[in-house]
Amino acid sequence: MRLSDSEREREFRAAVREWLDANGAPAGPGAPRVWDAAALREWSRASWKAGYAGITWPTEYGGRALDGGYQAIHTEECALAEAPDHVNVIGTNMVGPTIIRYGTDRQRSAFLPRILSGDALFCQGFSEPEAGSDLAAVRTVARSHADGFVLDGEKVWSSYAHLADHCLLLARTEPEGPKHEALSCFLIDMRAPGVEVRPLRQMSGDADFSRIALTGVVVPEDRLLGPRGGGWRVAMTTLAHERGTFGIALTARLSVQFARLVRTAIELGKDRDPVVRKDIADLHVQLEALRHTGYRALAALERTGEPGPESAILKLRWSSVNQRVAALGCHLLGEQAQLGGPGTFWGGYWQRQRLRSRTNSIEGGTSEILRGVVAERVLRLPRSRT
Amino acid sequence: MDFYPTRTQADLKATARRYLDDRYPLERVAQLCQSGTPHEHWTELAELGWLDAELGTVELALIAEETGRTLAPALWYAAAGAALPCYRAAGVEPHGPVAFAGSVATCDARNGGERWALHGRLALVPGSRSVGEIVVAASTADGPALFAISSDGPGVAVLDHYGVDSIDPLRRQADVELSAAPARLLAADPDGRLLGTVTERTGMMLASEGVGVAERGLELAVDHATNRVQFGKPIGSYQAVAHPLAEAYADVELARSLVYRAACVLQDGPGGEAEVAAAVHASTRCAVSVCETAVQTFGGTGVTWEFPLHWWYRRALWLDAHLSRTGPLDTIADTVLG
Ligand SMILES: Cc1cc2nc3c(=O)[nH]c(=O)nc-3n(C[C@H](O)[C@H](O)[C@H](O)COP(=O)(O)OP(=O)(O)OC[C@H]3O[C@@H](n4cnc5c(N)ncnc54)[C@H](O)[C@@H]3O)c2cc1C
């Protein structure tokens, strides 16, 4: 068991740091920089040109075929440097690996290199008004059509949909049959006639997810991803990729958020308060526990090819720690937390984070659903649903 | 980075589990707890290689998880973690079970020419009745030093306080009063390095033991939740029962990661105080809360004397109280906030 980098990992890390120093955004003393879409695209493009997109992907699709440890190092260093995610994070982390696994040769060459370069921005259209946790209940229908399929329905909560060129979408192709055999996945064009994106605003005020209305959208046959009726398996592969080095990205960003909390406590003169000290120390322990569980899960994945059972808890516990950090940030402000706006401490950063962090225990599987996953798949307790 | 037990380390842990499951099944542990007779399987520990000088801190952590899981009765952590490195600093080996008291603040060593004699009081020494020798950290004119004393030698009084017992019968503790107790010098430790090292090692090992305790509590609870039927279904199919167990699992894995980190840092030594503090904080908290969740899962059975779960709960409570004297959260706050 070893915590330190190997020789090669050390070199890789140093190169990433050097590149980020030269190309990243220097972290300021207060709240982090907010990136607009244009800056995000530019940064992602530069990062791709430097060889930092698709680190684990096969070389034939523009990747570097390195193992997950290098991806983890890159992810971690980017987070620590407060560099943003690739604008196509859904494409690079979720859709791309799914296309590598299930795509035809033509789909692979049509999409994979453009996912990495940022020319084919993806969003994910799984959730619907009537199908959230119970994803297999999707109602969007895909009927056979002379040119392939025609889709009708509605998707919600789709992150990055307002920027996306394409959507990995789950729809019902077979009206009959068990629900897990009636679904199919499609790679749809967001500019096709009949696709309408309506931005949704979160309670924090951010508007980075949307509704997608689909009315008679014609999707060519060759945009079916994986077998017809095999969409459930394809979708599960996509969601599984949300884990992997994802846990490491989350905890690295949490480390940076925690450092902001410490700076806030010091700037507000609360760092000698014994209750604050204990709260901060306790959060630090939880953060380090998550970070090192992420490393363990990664090592297990490298060793066995399967994410270890411990990876199932990362997102569950990350969300509660991130929420607690934001809550403590607000408490440190005391009465000032009643206010918000550019004239307040760090421009109302903690107040916004407090509101924003409530999404953490909902997005990407709610905490209730994740506890159920641990109970049934890890602890092998009897199923609660029939 | 390769933050995962190697094949050899995994084998060591699996062997420890097999041996301990075989030697200390539930009923045997309950019996030992009830009778309260000390049980130091020293020769077996030596045969298993658990007293070897070559064992690294990661190996010690992996074994400690298993001794915690089974509540193996020997005071192995004190011997392998603290006492043996002191003997080895002097190039000698003890003849049998040993305890450790890191009590520089309350114990003085005086040198009358050839011989050393210890004076003072050793507070709450686990195993002071069951071992042959106690390794004592005492202060000398030249700073701290480590000594060995015989637990039934002249000038050594193991104190019985009327009405005072240990919450964990396998961790019987007593104060020891020393008045001119003859002592062998094992190692002068003027900068306190050796004492620091062995203190961190035992802290880490007890944290690891806590993970094992919690793991067993969880195992028992999951087993019960799978088999116990109420309202026509196994109780584990109710989310109100299952979800706390899922959280308990998360607590165990998170604490385990911190123990492994502390073990890796101590292996590369020196330092590691903050890492051990984090492991101790997470592990003691998790051991207590997971055992409490387990008791709840068992319903009425869980709170009976007959059902052995309370011995694990008692160990968790002992660990929590015993390690509280190191003030883990204060150590961490000092590291993070200065
Ligand atoms: C910021 C954000 C971004 C998102 N991005 C995307 C995206 O890009 N693409 C996409 O497809 N989706 C996305 N989602 C949707 C997300 O996956 C869903 O919101 C989530 O799966 C929950 O579904 P729901 O909102 O319909 O809630 P519901 O499933 O209706 O759940 C409501 C409540 O009931 C609980 N509940 C439901 N079923 C059970 C059960 N069996 N046992 C116990 N409790 C239960 C839930 O835990 C929750 O508390 C995003 C969501 C958010 C908040």
PDB file of N, CA and C in Angstrom, chain A residues 16 19-21 23-27 32-33 35 40 43-44 47 74-86 249 252-253 256 260:
ATOM      1  N   VAL A  16       1.359  18.587 -15.579  1.00  0.00           N
ATOM      2  CA  VAL A  16       0.010  19.150 -15.497  1.00  0.00           C
ATOM      3  C   VAL A  16       0.048  20.480 -14.751  1.00  0.00           C
ATOM      4  N   TRP A  19       1.552  23.190 -16.799  1.00  0.00           N
ATOM      5  CA  TRP A  19       0.633  23.639 -17.841  1.00  0.00           C
ATOM      6  C   TRP A  19      -0.475  24.512 -17.251  1.00  0.00           C
ATOM      7  N   LEU A  20      -1.003  24.088 -16.109  1.00  0.00           N
ATOM      8  CA  LEU A  20      -2.070  24.860 -15.476  1.00  0.00           C
ATOM      9  C   LEU A  20      -1.567  26.230 -15.035  1.00  0.00           C
ATOM     10  N   ASP A  21      -0.334  26.263 -14.540  1.00  0.00           N
ATOM     11  CA  ASP A  21       0.255  27.542 -14.135  1.00  0.00           C
ATOM     12  C   ASP A  21       0.286  28.506 -15.311  1.00  0.00           C
ATOM     13  N   ASN A  23      -1.501  28.218 -18.166  1.00  0.00           N
ATOM     14  CA  ASN A  23      -2.751  28.378 -18.911  1.00  0.00           C
ATOM     15  C   ASN A  23      -4.018  28.514 -18.084  1.00  0.00           C
ATOM     16  N   GLY A  24      -3.932  28.140 -16.821  1.00  0.00           N
ATOM     17  CA  GLY A  24      -5.139  28.145 -15.996  1.00  0.00           C
ATOM     18  C   GLY A  24      -5.437  29.556 -15.540  1.00  0.00           C
ATOM     19  N   ALA A  25      -6.509  29.678 -14.794  1.00  0.00           N
ATOM     20  CA  ALA A  25      -6.819  30.977 -14.225  1.00  0.00           C
ATOM     21  C   ALA A  25      -6.240  31.009 -12.821  1.00  0.00           C
ATOM     22  N   PRO A  26      -5.396  31.987 -12.515  1.00  0.00           N
ATOM     23  CA  PRO A  26      -4.861  32.028 -11.157  1.00  0.00           C
ATOM     24  C   PRO A  26      -5.993  32.231 -10.156  1.00  0.00           C
ATOM     25  N   ALA A  27      -5.970  31.447  -9.077  1.00  0.00           N
ATOM     26  CA  ALA A  27      -7.027  31.540  -8.078  1.00  0.00           C
ATOM     27  C   ALA A  27      -6.908  32.869  -7.338  1.00  0.00           C
ATOM     28  N   PRO A  32     -14.337  32.116  -6.067  1.00  0.00           N
ATOM     29  CA  PRO A  32     -13.707  31.706  -7.322  1.00  0.00           C
ATOM     30  C   PRO A  32     -14.289  32.464  -8.509  1.00  0.00           C
ATOM     31  N   ARG A  33     -13.500  32.510  -9.582  1.00  0.00           N
ATOM     32  CA  ARG A  33     -13.931  33.166 -10.805  1.00  0.00           C
ATOM     33  C   ARG A  33     -15.143  32.434 -11.402  1.00  0.00           C
ATOM     34  N   TRP A  35     -16.876  31.419 -14.805  1.00  0.00           N
ATOM     35  CA  TRP A  35     -16.495  31.301 -16.218  1.00  0.00           C
ATOM     36  C   TRP A  35     -17.724  31.418 -17.096  1.00  0.00           C
ATOM     37  N   LEU A  40     -15.073  29.220 -21.203  1.00  0.00           N
ATOM     38  CA  LEU A  40     -15.043  27.792 -20.898  1.00  0.00           C
ATOM     39  C   LEU A  40     -14.658  26.984 -22.140  1.00  0.00           C
ATOM     40  N   TRP A  43     -10.951  27.563 -22.898  1.00  0.00           N
ATOM     41  CA  TRP A  43     -10.094  26.833 -21.974  1.00  0.00           C
ATOM     42  C   TRP A  43     -10.093  25.336 -22.315  1.00  0.00           C
ATOM     43  N   SER A  44     -11.271  24.795 -22.588  1.00  0.00           N
ATOM     44  CA  SER A  44     -11.389  23.365 -22.893  1.00  0.00           C
ATOM     45  C   SER A  44     -10.605  23.007 -24.148  1.00  0.00           C
ATOM     46  N   SER A  47      -6.949  22.948 -23.397  1.00  0.00           N
ATOM     47  CA  SER A  47      -6.653  21.764 -22.607  1.00  0.00           C
ATOM     48  C   SER A  47      -6.596  20.508 -23.492  1.00  0.00           C
ATOM     49  N   HIS A  74      -4.819  14.370 -13.174  1.00  0.00           N
ATOM     50  CA  HIS A  74      -5.202  15.558 -13.942  1.00  0.00           C
ATOM     51  C   HIS A  74      -6.432  16.225 -13.321  1.00  0.00           C
ATOM     52  N   THR A  75      -7.427  15.402 -13.032  1.00  0.00           N
ATOM     53  CA  THR A  75      -8.664  15.903 -12.440  1.00  0.00           C
ATOM     54  C   THR A  75      -8.386  16.637 -11.130  1.00  0.00           C
ATOM     55  N   GLU A  76      -7.545  16.006 -10.317  1.00  0.00           N
ATOM     56  CA  GLU A  76      -7.247  16.567  -9.002  1.00  0.00           C
ATOM     57  C   GLU A  76      -6.497  17.891  -9.140  1.00  0.00           C
ATOM     58  N   GLU A  77      -5.503  17.915 -10.009  1.00  0.00           N
ATOM     59  CA  GLU A  77      -4.713  19.142 -10.161  1.00  0.00           C
ATOM     60  C   GLU A  77      -5.556  20.279 -10.724  1.00  0.00           C
ATOM     61  N   CYS A  78      -6.440  19.959 -11.668  1.00  0.00           N
ATOM     62  CA  CYS A  78      -7.329  20.995 -12.213  1.00  0.00           C
ATOM     63  C   CYS A  78      -8.205  21.574 -11.116  1.00  0.00           C
ATOM     64  N   ALA A  79      -8.768  20.678 -10.307  1.00  0.00           N
ATOM     65  CA  ALA A  79      -9.649  21.142  -9.242  1.00  0.00           C
ATOM     66  C   ALA A  79      -8.869  22.017  -8.266  1.00  0.00           C
ATOM     67  N   LEU A  80      -7.660  21.566  -7.891  1.00  0.00           N
ATOM     68  CA  LEU A  80      -6.881  22.318  -6.909  1.00  0.00           C
ATOM     69  C   LEU A  80      -6.463  23.677  -7.466  1.00  0.00           C
ATOM     70  N   ALA A  81      -6.258  23.728  -8.781  1.00  0.00           N
ATOM     71  CA  ALA A  81      -5.870  24.993  -9.405  1.00  0.00           C
ATOM     72  C   ALA A  81      -7.099  25.859  -9.693  1.00  0.00           C
ATOM     73  N   GLU A  82      -8.274  25.377  -9.308  1.00  0.00           N
ATOM     74  CA  GLU A  82      -9.534  26.078  -9.556  1.00  0.00           C
ATOM     75  C   GLU A  82      -9.795  26.275 -11.037  1.00  0.00           C
ATOM     76  N   ALA A  83      -9.235  25.387 -11.848  1.00  0.00           N
ATOM     77  CA  ALA A  83      -9.564  25.402 -13.269  1.00  0.00           C
ATOM     78  C   ALA A  83     -10.935  24.746 -13.417  1.00  0.00           C
ATOM     79  N   PRO A  84     -11.700  25.111 -14.428  1.00  0.00           N
ATOM     80  CA  PRO A  84     -13.049  24.547 -14.555  1.00  0.00           C
ATOM     81  C   PRO A  84     -13.012  23.136 -15.142  1.00  0.00           C
ATOM     82  N   ASP A  85     -14.159  22.468 -15.100  1.00  0.00           N
ATOM     83  CA  ASP A  85     -14.316  21.210 -15.835  1.00  0.00           C
ATOM     84  C   ASP A  85     -14.271  21.515 -17.321  1.00  0.00           C
ATOM     85  N   HIS A  86     -13.926  20.519 -18.109  1.00  0.00           N
ATOM     86  CA  HIS A  86     -14.075  20.605 -19.562  1.00  0.00           C
ATOM     87  C   HIS A  86     -15.530  20.979 -19.836  1.00  0.00           C
ATOM     88  N   ALA A 249     -12.705  13.884  -8.500  1.00  0.00           N
ATOM     89  CA  ALA A 249     -12.984  15.267  -8.892  1.00  0.00           C
ATOM     90  C   ALA A 249     -13.806  15.957  -7.801  1.00  0.00           C
ATOM     91  N   ALA A 252     -11.654  16.650  -4.685  1.00  0.00           N
ATOM     92  CA  ALA A 252     -10.638  17.688  -4.900  1.00  0.00           C
ATOM     93  C   ALA A 252     -11.310  19.063  -4.881  1.00  0.00           C
ATOM     94  N   ARG A 253     -12.487  19.169  -5.490  1.00  0.00           N
ATOM     95  CA  ARG A 253     -13.194  20.459  -5.445  1.00  0.00           C
ATOM     96  C   ARG A 253     -13.650  20.786  -4.026  1.00  0.00           C
ATOM     97  N   VAL A 256     -10.886  22.385  -2.092  1.00  0.00           N
ATOM     98  CA  VAL A 256     -10.722  23.801  -2.395  1.00  0.00           C
ATOM     99  C   VAL A 256     -11.810  24.614  -1.679  1.00  0.00           C
ATOM    100  N   ARG A 260     -11.504  27.519   1.270  1.00  0.00           N
ATOM    101  CA  ARG A 260     -12.208  28.810   1.292  1.00  0.00           C
ATOM    102  C   ARG A 260     -12.898  29.023   2.635  1.00  0.00           C
TER     103      ARG A 260
END
